[in-house]
mmCIF file of C-alpha atoms in Angstrom:
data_model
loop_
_atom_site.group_PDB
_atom_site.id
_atom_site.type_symbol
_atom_site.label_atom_id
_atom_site.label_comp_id
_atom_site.label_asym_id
_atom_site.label_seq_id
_atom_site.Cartn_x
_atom_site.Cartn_y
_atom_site.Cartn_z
ATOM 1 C CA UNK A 364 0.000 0.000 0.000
ATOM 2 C CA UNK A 365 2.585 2.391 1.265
ATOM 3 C CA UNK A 366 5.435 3.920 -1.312
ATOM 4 C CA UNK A 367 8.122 1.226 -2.323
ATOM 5 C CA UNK A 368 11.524 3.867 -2.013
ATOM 6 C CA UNK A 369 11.615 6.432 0.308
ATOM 7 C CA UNK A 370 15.262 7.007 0.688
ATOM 8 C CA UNK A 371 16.685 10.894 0.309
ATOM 9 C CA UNK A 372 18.089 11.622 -3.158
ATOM 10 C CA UNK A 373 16.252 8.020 -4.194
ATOM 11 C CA UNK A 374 13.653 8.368 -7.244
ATOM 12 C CA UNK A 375 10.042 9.606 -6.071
ATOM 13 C CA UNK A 376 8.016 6.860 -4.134
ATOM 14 C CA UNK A 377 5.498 4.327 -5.964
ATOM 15 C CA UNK A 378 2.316 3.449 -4.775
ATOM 16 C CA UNK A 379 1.023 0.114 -5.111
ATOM 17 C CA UNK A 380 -2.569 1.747 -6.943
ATOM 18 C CA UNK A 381 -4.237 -1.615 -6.907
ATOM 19 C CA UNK A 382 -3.583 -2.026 -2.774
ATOM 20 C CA UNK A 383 -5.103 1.861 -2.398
ATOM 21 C CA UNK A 384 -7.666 0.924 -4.333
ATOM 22 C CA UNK A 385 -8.982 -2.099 -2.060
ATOM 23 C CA UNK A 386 -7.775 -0.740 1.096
ATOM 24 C CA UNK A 387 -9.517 2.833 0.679
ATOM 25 C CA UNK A 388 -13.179 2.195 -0.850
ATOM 26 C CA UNK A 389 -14.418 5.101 -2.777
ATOM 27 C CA UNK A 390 -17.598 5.459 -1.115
ATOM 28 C CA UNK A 391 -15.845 5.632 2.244
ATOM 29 C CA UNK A 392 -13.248 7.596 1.242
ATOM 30 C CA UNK A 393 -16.040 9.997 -0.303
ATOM 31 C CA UNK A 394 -18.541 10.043 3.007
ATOM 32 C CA UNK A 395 -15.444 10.443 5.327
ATOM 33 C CA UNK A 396 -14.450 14.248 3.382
ATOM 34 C CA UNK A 397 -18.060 14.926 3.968
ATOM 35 C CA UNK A 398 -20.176 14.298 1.222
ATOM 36 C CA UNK A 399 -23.726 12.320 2.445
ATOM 37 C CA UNK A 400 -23.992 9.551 0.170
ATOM 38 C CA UNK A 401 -27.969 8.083 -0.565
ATOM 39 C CA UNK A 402 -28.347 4.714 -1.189
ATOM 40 C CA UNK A 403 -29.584 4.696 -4.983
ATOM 41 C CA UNK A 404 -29.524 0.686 -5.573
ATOM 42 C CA UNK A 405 -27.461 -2.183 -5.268
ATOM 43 C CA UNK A 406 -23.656 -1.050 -5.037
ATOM 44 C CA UNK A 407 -24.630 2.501 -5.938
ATOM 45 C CA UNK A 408 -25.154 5.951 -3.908
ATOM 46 C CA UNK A 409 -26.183 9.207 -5.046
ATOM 47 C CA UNK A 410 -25.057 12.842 -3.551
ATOM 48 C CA UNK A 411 -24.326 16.271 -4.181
ATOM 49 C CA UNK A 412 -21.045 16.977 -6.113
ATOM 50 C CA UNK A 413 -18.423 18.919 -4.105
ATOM 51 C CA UNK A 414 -16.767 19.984 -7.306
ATOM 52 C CA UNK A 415 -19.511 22.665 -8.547
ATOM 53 C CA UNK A 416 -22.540 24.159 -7.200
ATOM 54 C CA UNK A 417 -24.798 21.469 -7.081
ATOM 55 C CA UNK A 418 -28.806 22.029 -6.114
ATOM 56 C CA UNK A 419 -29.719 18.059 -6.359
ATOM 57 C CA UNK A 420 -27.539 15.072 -6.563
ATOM 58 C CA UNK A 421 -25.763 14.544 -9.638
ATOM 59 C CA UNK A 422 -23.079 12.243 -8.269
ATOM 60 C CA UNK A 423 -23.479 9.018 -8.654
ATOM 61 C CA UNK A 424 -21.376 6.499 -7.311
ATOM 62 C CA UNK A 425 -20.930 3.269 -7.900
ATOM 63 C CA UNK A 426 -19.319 1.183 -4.908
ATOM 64 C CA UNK A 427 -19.198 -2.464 -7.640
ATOM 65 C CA UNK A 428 -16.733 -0.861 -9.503
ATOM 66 C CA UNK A 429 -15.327 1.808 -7.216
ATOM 67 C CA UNK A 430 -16.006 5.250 -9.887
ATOM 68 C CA UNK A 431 -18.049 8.072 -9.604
ATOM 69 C CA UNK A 432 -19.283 10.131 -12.518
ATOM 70 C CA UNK A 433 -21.060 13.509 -12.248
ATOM 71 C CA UNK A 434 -23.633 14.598 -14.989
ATOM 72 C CA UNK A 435 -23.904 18.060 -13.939
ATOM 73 C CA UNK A 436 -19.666 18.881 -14.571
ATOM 74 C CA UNK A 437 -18.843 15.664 -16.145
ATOM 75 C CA UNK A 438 -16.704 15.207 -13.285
ATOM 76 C CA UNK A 439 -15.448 11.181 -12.941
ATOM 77 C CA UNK A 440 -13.160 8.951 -11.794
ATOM 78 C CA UNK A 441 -11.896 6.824 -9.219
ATOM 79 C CA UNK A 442 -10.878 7.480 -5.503
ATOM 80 C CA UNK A 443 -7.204 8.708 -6.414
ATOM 81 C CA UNK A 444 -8.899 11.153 -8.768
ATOM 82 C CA UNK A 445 -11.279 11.830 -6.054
ATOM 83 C CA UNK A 446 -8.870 12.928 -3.167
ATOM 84 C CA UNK A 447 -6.675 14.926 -6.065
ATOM 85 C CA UNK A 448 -9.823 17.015 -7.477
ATOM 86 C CA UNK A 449 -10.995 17.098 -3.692
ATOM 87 C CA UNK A 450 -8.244 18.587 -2.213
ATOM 88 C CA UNK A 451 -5.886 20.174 -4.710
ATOM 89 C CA UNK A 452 -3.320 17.779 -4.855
ATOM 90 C CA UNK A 453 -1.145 16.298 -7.349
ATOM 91 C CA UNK A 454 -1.448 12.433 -8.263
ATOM 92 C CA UNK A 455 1.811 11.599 -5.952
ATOM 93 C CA UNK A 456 0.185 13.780 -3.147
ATOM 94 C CA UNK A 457 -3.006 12.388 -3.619
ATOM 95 C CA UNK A 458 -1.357 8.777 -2.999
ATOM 96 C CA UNK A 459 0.729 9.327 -0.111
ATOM 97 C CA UNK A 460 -2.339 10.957 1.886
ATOM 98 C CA UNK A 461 -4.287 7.410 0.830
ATOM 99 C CA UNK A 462 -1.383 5.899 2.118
ATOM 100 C CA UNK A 463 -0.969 7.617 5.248
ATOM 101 C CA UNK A 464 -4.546 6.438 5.941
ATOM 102 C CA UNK A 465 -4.779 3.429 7.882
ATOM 103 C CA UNK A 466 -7.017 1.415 5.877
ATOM 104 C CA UNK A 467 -10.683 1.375 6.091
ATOM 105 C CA UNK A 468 -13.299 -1.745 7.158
ATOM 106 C CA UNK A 469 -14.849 -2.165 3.882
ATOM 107 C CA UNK A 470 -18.805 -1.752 5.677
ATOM 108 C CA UNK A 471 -17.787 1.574 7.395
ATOM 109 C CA UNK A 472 -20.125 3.594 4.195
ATOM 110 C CA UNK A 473 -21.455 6.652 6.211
ATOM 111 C CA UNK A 474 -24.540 6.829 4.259
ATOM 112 C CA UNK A 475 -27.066 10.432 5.255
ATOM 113 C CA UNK A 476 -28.232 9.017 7.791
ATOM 114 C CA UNK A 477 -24.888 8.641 10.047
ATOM 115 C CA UNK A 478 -23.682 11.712 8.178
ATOM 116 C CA UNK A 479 -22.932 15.406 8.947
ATOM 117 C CA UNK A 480 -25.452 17.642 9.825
ATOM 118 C CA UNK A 481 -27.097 20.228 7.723
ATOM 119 C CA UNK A 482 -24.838 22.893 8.451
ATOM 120 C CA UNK A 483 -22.287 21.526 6.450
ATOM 121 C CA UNK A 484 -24.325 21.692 3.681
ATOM 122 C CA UNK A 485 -24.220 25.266 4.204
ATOM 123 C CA UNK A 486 -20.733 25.646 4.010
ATOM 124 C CA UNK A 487 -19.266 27.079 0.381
ATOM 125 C CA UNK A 488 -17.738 24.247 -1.187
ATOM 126 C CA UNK A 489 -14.286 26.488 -0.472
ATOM 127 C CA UNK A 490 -15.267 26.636 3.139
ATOM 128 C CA UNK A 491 -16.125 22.536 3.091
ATOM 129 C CA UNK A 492 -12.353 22.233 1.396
ATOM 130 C CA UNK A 493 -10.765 24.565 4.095
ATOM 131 C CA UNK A 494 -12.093 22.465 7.235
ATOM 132 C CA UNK A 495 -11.848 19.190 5.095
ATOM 133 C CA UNK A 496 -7.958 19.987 4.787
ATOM 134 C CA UNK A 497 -7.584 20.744 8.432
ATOM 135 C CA UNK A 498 -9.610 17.564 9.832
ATOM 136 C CA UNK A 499 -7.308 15.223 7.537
ATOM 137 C CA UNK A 500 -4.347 17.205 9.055
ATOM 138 C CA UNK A 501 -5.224 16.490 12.479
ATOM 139 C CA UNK A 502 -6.577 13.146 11.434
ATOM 140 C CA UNK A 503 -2.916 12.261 10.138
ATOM 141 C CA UNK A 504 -1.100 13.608 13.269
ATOM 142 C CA UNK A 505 -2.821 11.630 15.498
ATOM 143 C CA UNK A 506 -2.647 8.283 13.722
ATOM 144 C CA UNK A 507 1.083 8.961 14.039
ATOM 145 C CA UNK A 508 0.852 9.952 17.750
ATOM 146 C CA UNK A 509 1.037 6.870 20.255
ATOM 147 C CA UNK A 510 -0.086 8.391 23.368
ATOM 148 C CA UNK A 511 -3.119 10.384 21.717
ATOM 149 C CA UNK A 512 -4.435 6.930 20.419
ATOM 150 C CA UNK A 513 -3.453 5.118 24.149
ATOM 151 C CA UNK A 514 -6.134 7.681 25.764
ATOM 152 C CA UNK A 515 -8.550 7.373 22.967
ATOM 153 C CA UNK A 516 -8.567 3.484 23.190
ATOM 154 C CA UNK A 517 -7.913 3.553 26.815
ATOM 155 C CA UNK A 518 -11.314 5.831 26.958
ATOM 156 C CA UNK A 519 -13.109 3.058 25.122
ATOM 157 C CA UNK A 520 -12.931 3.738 21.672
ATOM 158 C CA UNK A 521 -12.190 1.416 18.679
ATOM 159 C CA UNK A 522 -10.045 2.255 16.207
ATOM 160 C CA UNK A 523 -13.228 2.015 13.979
ATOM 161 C CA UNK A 524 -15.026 4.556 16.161
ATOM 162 C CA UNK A 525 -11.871 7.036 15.864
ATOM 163 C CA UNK A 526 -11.269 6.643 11.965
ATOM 164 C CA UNK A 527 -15.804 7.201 11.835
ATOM 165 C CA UNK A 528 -15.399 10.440 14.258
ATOM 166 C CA UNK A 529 -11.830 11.733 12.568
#
């Protein structure tokens, strides 16, 4: 999952795209950066697209194959493609914050109605990018942190309810 060469003055690192892929559903990957996916049919969730200003859903998602496609800005792709539109970042930025990540349980979907409130929804889609960058930065620290996680899990959480809550 992680990059294969990470030694100074070495070539830049390679992901392993397939491992990302499996280990960081789209659908998760999608509800955890705050977007409250509908359950549309088998395998497939609707929601509002983050990437213009969207009155009704015209994201659709399809969890079988792992892509989303929008048909209001023809936006589409899979969750590398996802984080990089999402968050501004380049393909080899995009990778290493999937695989910073711990990996997710693959029936951890946060579907509307486990998702944020309706304020979010308020939120510019700038604003929802801002707090959505500082959330993942905190959310990386603290995976990296020992004694943050020891009083989390020591309080009674599972590492399923921390990665839900961020």
């Amino acid at each position: 999952m992680g990059p294969t060469s990470a030694r100074p003055g070495a070539p830049p690192p390679r992901y392993d795209l397939a491992a990302l892929r499996r280990d960081h559903p789209l659908a998760e990957v999608m509800a955890r950066s705050g977007l409250r996916l509908r359950r549309q049919g088998h395998g497939t969730y609707v929601a509002r697209c983050p990437f213009h200003a969207d009155r009704r859903p015209s994201l659709l998602v399809d969890a079988r194959d792992q892509h989303f496609h929008c048909f209001g800005c023809g936006a589409h792709g899979d969750v590398v493609d996802f984080v990089m539109r999402r968050h501004g970042l380049t393909f080899r930025e995009a990778c290493a914050r999937l695989a910073g990540l711990p990996p997710l349980p693959i029936a951890a979907v946060t579907t509307e109605e486990s998702g944020r409130g309706r304020d979010w929804e308020r939120l510019a889609p700038d604003e929802q990018a801002v707090l959505d960058l500082a959330c993942a930065c905190y959310q990386w620290r603290l995976w990296r942190e020992p004694r943050a996680l020891a009083y989390l899990r020591a309080r009674g959480l599972t590492d399923r309810t921390i990665l839900a809550c961020r």
